[in-house]
PDB file of C-alpha atoms in Angstrom:
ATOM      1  CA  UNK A   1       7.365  14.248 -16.734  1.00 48.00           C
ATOM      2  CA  UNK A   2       9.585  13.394 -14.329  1.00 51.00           C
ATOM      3  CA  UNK A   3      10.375  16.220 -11.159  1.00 53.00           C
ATOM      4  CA  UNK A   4      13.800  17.051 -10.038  1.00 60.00           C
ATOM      5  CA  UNK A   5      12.180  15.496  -6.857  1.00 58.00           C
ATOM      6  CA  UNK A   6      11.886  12.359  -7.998  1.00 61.00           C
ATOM      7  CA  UNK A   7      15.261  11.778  -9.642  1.00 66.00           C
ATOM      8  CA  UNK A   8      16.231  11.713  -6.309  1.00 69.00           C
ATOM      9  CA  UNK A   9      13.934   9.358  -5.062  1.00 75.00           C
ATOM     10  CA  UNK A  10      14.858   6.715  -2.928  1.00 75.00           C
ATOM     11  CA  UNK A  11      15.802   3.401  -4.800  1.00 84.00           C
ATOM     12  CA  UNK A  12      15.670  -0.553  -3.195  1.00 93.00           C
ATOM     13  CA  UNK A  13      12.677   0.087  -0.806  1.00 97.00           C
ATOM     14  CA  UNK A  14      12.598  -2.479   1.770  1.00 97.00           C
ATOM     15  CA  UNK A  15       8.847  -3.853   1.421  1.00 98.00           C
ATOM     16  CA  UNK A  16       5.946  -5.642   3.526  1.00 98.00           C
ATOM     17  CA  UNK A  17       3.126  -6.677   1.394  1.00 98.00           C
ATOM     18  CA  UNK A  18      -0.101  -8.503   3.133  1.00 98.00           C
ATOM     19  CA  UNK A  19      -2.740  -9.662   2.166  1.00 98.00           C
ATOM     20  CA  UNK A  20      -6.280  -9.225   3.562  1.00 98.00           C
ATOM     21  CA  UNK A  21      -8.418 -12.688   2.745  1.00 96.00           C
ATOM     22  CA  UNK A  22     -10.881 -14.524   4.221  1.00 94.00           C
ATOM     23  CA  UNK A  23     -10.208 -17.474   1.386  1.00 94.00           C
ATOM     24  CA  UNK A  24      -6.613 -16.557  -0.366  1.00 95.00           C
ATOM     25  CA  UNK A  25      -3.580 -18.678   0.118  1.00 94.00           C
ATOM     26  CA  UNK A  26      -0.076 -18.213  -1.122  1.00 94.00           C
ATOM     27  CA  UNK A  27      -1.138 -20.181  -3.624  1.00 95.00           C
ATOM     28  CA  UNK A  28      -4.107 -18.439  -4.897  1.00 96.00           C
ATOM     29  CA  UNK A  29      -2.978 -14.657  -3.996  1.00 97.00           C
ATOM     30  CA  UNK A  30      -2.481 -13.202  -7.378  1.00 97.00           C
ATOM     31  CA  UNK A  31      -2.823  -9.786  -6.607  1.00 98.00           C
ATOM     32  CA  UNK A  32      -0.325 -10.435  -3.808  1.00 98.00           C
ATOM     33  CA  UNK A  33       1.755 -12.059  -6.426  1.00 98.00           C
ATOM     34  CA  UNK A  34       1.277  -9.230  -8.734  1.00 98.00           C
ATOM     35  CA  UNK A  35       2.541  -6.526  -6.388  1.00 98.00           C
ATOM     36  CA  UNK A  36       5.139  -9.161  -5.149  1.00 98.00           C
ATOM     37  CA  UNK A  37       6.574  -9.164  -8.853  1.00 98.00           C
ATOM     38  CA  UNK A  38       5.852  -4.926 -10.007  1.00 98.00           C
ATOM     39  CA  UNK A  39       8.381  -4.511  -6.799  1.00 98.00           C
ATOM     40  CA  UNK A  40      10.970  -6.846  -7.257  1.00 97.00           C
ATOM     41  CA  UNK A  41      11.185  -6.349 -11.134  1.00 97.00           C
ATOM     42  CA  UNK A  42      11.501  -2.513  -9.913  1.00 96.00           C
ATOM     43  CA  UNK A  43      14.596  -3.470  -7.966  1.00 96.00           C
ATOM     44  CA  UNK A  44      12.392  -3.325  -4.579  1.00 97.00           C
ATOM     45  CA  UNK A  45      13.376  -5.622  -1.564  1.00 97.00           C
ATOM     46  CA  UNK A  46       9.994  -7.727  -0.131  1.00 98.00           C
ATOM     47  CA  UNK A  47      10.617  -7.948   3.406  1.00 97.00           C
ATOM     48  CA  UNK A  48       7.319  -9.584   5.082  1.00 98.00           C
ATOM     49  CA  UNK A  49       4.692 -11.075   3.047  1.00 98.00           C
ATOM     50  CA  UNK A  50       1.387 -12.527   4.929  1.00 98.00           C
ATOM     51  CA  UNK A  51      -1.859 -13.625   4.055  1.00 98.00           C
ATOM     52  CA  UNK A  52      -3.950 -12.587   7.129  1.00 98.00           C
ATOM     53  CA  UNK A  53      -8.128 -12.890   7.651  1.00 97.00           C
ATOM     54  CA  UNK A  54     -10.591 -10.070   7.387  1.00 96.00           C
ATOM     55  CA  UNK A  55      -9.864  -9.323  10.923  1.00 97.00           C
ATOM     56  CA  UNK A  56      -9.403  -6.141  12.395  1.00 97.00           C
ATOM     57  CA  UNK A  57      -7.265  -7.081  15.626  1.00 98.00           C
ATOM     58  CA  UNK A  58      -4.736  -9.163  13.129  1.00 98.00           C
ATOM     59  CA  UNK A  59      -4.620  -6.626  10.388  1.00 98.00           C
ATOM     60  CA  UNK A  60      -3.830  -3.906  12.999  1.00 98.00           C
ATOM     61  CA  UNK A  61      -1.592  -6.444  15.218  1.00 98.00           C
ATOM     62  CA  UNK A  62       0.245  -6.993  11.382  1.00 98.00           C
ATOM     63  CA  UNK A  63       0.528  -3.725   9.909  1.00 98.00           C
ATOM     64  CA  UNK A  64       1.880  -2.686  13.563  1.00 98.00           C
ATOM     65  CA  UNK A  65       4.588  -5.001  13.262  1.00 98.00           C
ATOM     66  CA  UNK A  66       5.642  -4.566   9.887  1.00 98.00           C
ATOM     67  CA  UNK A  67       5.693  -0.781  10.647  1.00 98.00           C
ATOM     68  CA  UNK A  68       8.368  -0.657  13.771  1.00 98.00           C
ATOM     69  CA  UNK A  69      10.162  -3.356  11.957  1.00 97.00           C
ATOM     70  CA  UNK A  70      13.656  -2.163  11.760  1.00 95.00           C
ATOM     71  CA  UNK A  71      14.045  -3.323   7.967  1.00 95.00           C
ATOM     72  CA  UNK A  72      10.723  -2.557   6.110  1.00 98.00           C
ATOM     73  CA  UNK A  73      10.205   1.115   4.660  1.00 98.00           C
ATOM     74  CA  UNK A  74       6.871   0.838   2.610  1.00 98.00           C
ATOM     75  CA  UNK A  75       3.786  -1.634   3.370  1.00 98.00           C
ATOM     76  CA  UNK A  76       1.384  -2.532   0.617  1.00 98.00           C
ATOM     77  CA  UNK A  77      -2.035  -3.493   2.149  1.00 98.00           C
ATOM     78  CA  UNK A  78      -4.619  -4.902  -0.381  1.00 98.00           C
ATOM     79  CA  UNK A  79      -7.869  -6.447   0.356  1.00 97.00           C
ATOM     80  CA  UNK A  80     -10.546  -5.768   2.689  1.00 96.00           C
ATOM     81  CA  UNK A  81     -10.984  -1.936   1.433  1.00 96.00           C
ATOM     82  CA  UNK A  82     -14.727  -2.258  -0.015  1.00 95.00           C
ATOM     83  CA  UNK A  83     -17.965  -1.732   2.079  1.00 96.00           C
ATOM     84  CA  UNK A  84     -19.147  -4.923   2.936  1.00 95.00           C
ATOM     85  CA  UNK A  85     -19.457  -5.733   6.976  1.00 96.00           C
ATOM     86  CA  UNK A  86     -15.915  -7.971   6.536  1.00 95.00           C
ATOM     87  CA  UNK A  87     -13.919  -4.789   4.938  1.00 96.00           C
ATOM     88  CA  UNK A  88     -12.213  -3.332   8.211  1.00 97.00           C
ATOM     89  CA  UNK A  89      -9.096  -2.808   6.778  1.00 98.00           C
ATOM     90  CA  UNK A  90      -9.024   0.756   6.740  1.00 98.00           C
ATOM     91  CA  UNK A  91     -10.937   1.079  10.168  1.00 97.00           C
ATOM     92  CA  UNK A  92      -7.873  -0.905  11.177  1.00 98.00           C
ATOM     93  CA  UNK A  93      -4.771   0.865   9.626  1.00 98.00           C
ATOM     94  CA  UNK A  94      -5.941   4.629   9.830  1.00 97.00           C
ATOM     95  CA  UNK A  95      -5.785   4.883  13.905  1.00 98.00           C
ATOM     96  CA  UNK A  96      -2.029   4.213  13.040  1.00 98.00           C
ATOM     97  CA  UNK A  97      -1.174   6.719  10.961  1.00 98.00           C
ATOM     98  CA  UNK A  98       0.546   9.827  11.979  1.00 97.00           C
ATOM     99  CA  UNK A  99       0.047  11.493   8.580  1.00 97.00           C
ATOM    100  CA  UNK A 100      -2.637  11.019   6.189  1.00 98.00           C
ATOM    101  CA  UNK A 101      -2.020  11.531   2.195  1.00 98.00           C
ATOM    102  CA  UNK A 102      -5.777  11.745   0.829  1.00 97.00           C
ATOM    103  CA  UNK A 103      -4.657  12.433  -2.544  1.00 97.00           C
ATOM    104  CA  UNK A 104      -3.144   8.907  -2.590  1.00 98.00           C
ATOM    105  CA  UNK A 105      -7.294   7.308  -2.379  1.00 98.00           C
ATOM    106  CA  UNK A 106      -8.183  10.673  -4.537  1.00 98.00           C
ATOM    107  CA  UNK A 107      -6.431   9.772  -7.504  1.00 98.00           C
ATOM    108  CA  UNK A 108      -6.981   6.116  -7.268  1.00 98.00           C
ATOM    109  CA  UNK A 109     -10.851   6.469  -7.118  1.00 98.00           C
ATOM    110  CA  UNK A 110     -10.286   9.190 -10.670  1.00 98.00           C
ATOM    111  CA  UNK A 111      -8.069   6.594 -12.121  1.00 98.00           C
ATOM    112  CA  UNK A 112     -10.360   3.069 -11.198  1.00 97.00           C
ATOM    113  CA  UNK A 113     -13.051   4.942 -12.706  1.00 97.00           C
ATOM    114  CA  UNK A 114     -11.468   6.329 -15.833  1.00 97.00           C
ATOM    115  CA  UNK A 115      -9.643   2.907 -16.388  1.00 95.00           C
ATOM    116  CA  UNK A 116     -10.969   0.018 -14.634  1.00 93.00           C
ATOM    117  CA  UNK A 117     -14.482  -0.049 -13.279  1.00 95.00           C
ATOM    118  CA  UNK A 118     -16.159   2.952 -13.899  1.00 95.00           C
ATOM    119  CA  UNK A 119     -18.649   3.829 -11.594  1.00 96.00           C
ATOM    120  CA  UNK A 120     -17.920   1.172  -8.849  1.00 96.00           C
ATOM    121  CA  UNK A 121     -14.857   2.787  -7.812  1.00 95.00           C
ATOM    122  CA  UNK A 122     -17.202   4.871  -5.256  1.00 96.00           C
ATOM    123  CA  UNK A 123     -16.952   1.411  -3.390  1.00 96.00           C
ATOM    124  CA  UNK A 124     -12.945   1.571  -2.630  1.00 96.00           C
ATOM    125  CA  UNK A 125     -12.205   3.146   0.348  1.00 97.00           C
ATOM    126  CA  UNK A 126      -8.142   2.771  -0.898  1.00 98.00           C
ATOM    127  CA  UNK A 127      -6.316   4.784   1.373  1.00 98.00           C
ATOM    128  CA  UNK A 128      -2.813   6.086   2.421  1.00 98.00           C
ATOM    129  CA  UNK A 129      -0.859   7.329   5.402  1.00 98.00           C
ATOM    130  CA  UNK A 130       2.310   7.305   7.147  1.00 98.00           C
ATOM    131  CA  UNK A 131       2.924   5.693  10.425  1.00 98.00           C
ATOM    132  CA  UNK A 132       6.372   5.068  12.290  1.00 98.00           C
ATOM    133  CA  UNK A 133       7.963   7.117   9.740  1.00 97.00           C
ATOM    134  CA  UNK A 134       6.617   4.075   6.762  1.00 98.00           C
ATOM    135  CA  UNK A 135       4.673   4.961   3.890  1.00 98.00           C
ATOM    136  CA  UNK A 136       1.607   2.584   4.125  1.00 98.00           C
ATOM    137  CA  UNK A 137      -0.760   1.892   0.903  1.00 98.00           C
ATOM    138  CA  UNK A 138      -3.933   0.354   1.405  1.00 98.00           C
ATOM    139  CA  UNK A 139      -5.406  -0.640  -1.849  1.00 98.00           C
ATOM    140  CA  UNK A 140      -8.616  -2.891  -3.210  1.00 97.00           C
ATOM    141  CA  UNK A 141      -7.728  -6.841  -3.680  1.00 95.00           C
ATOM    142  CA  UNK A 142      -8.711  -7.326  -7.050  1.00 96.00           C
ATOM    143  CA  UNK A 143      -5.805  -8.086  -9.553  1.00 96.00           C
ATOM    144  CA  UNK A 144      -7.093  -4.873 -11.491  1.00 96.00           C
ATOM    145  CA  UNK A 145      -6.928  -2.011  -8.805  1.00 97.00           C
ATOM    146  CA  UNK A 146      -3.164  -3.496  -7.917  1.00 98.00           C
ATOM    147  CA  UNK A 147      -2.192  -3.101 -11.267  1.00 98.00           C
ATOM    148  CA  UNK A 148      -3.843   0.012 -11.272  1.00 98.00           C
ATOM    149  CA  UNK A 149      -2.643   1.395  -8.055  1.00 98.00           C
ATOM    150  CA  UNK A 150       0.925  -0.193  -8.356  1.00 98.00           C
ATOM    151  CA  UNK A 151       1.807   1.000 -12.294  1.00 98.00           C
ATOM    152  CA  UNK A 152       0.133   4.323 -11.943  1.00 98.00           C
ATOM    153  CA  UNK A 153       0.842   5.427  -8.289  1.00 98.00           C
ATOM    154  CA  UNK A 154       2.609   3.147  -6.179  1.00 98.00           C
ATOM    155  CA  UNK A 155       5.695   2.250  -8.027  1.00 98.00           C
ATOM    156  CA  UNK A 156       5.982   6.247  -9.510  1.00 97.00           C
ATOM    157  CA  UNK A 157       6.258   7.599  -6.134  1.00 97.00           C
ATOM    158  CA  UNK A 158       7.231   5.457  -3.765  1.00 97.00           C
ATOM    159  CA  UNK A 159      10.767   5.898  -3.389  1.00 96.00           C
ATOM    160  CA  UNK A 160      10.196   9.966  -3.639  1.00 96.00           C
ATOM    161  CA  UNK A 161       7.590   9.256  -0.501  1.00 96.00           C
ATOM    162  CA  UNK A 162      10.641   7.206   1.275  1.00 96.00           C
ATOM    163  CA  UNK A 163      12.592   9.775   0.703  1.00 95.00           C
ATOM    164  CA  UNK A 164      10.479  12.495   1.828  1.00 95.00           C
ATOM    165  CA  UNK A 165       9.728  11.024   4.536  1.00 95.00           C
ATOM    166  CA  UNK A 166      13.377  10.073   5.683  1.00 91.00           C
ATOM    167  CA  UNK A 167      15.382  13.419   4.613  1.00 90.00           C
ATOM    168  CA  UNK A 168      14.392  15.205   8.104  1.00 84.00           C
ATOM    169  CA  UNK A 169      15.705  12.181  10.173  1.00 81.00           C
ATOM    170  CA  UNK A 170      18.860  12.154   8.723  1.00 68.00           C
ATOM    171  CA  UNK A 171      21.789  13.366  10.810  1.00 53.00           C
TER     172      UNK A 171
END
């Protein structure tokens, strides 16, 4: 079912994805790959992609950047959303936003359990907000909950969430 909102949406989002990894490297990110390729074969732009450690100061300092960059509208965050003492991700993003969209981490918790991991999805702290006027997604790292959180939320909405978020600015 598709809203009279959403044919409307916003096409060609301008995207930074990164990557939150301890071990990863360009060339062992698949899940970075993965949303890399659900974007682009969407006719999305990738503007910034970085592989960056399980460290709050960098993720922030990152995130920051990619958000008052003049060219980047959405930013895909996965990794580093889980409960173990080096997931600080969201501890790091959420001071930025200015909005927060619960029913973003809501829906992807009801979905990971329904069709992914069942029970374990009270682990993911997946999360998403808006900051500098940019739609920022914070999702789990595993190949799995991007595919998840790309096919069944991400790609559906985000250019109706650009949009949104840009029609009051507009002169």
């Amino acid at each position: 079912m598709l809203s009279n909102h959403r044919k409307n949406a916003a096409t060609n989002i301008s995207c930074a994805v990164i990557t939150v990894s301890d071990t990863r490297t360009k060339n062992t990110d698949k899940s970075g790959k993965k949303i890399i390729d659900l974007l682009t074969n969407q006719g999305h732009q990738l503007s910034l992609y970085k592989i960056i450690p399980d460290d709050g100061e960098q993720i922030r300092m990152t995130v920051e950047k990619a958000i008052y960059s003049a060219n980047i509208q959405a930013v895909i965050v996965n990794g580093g959303t889980g409960i173990s003492y080096r997931d600080v991700t969201i501890e790091s993003i959420e001071p930025l936003f200015n909005k927060l969209l619960p029913g973003f981490g809501e829906l992807f918790r009801q979905l990971s359990y329904q069709y992914d991991i069942g029970t374990a999805s009270i682990l993911s702290r997946a999360t998403c907000g808006v900051a500098n006027n940019r739609v920022i997604f914070s999702i789990p790292g595993s190949t799995g909950a991007v595919t998840l959180a790309m096919e069944k939320l991400i790609l559906p909405e985000i250019g109706h969430m650009v949009k949104e978020i840009y029609k009051d600015l507009e002169n």
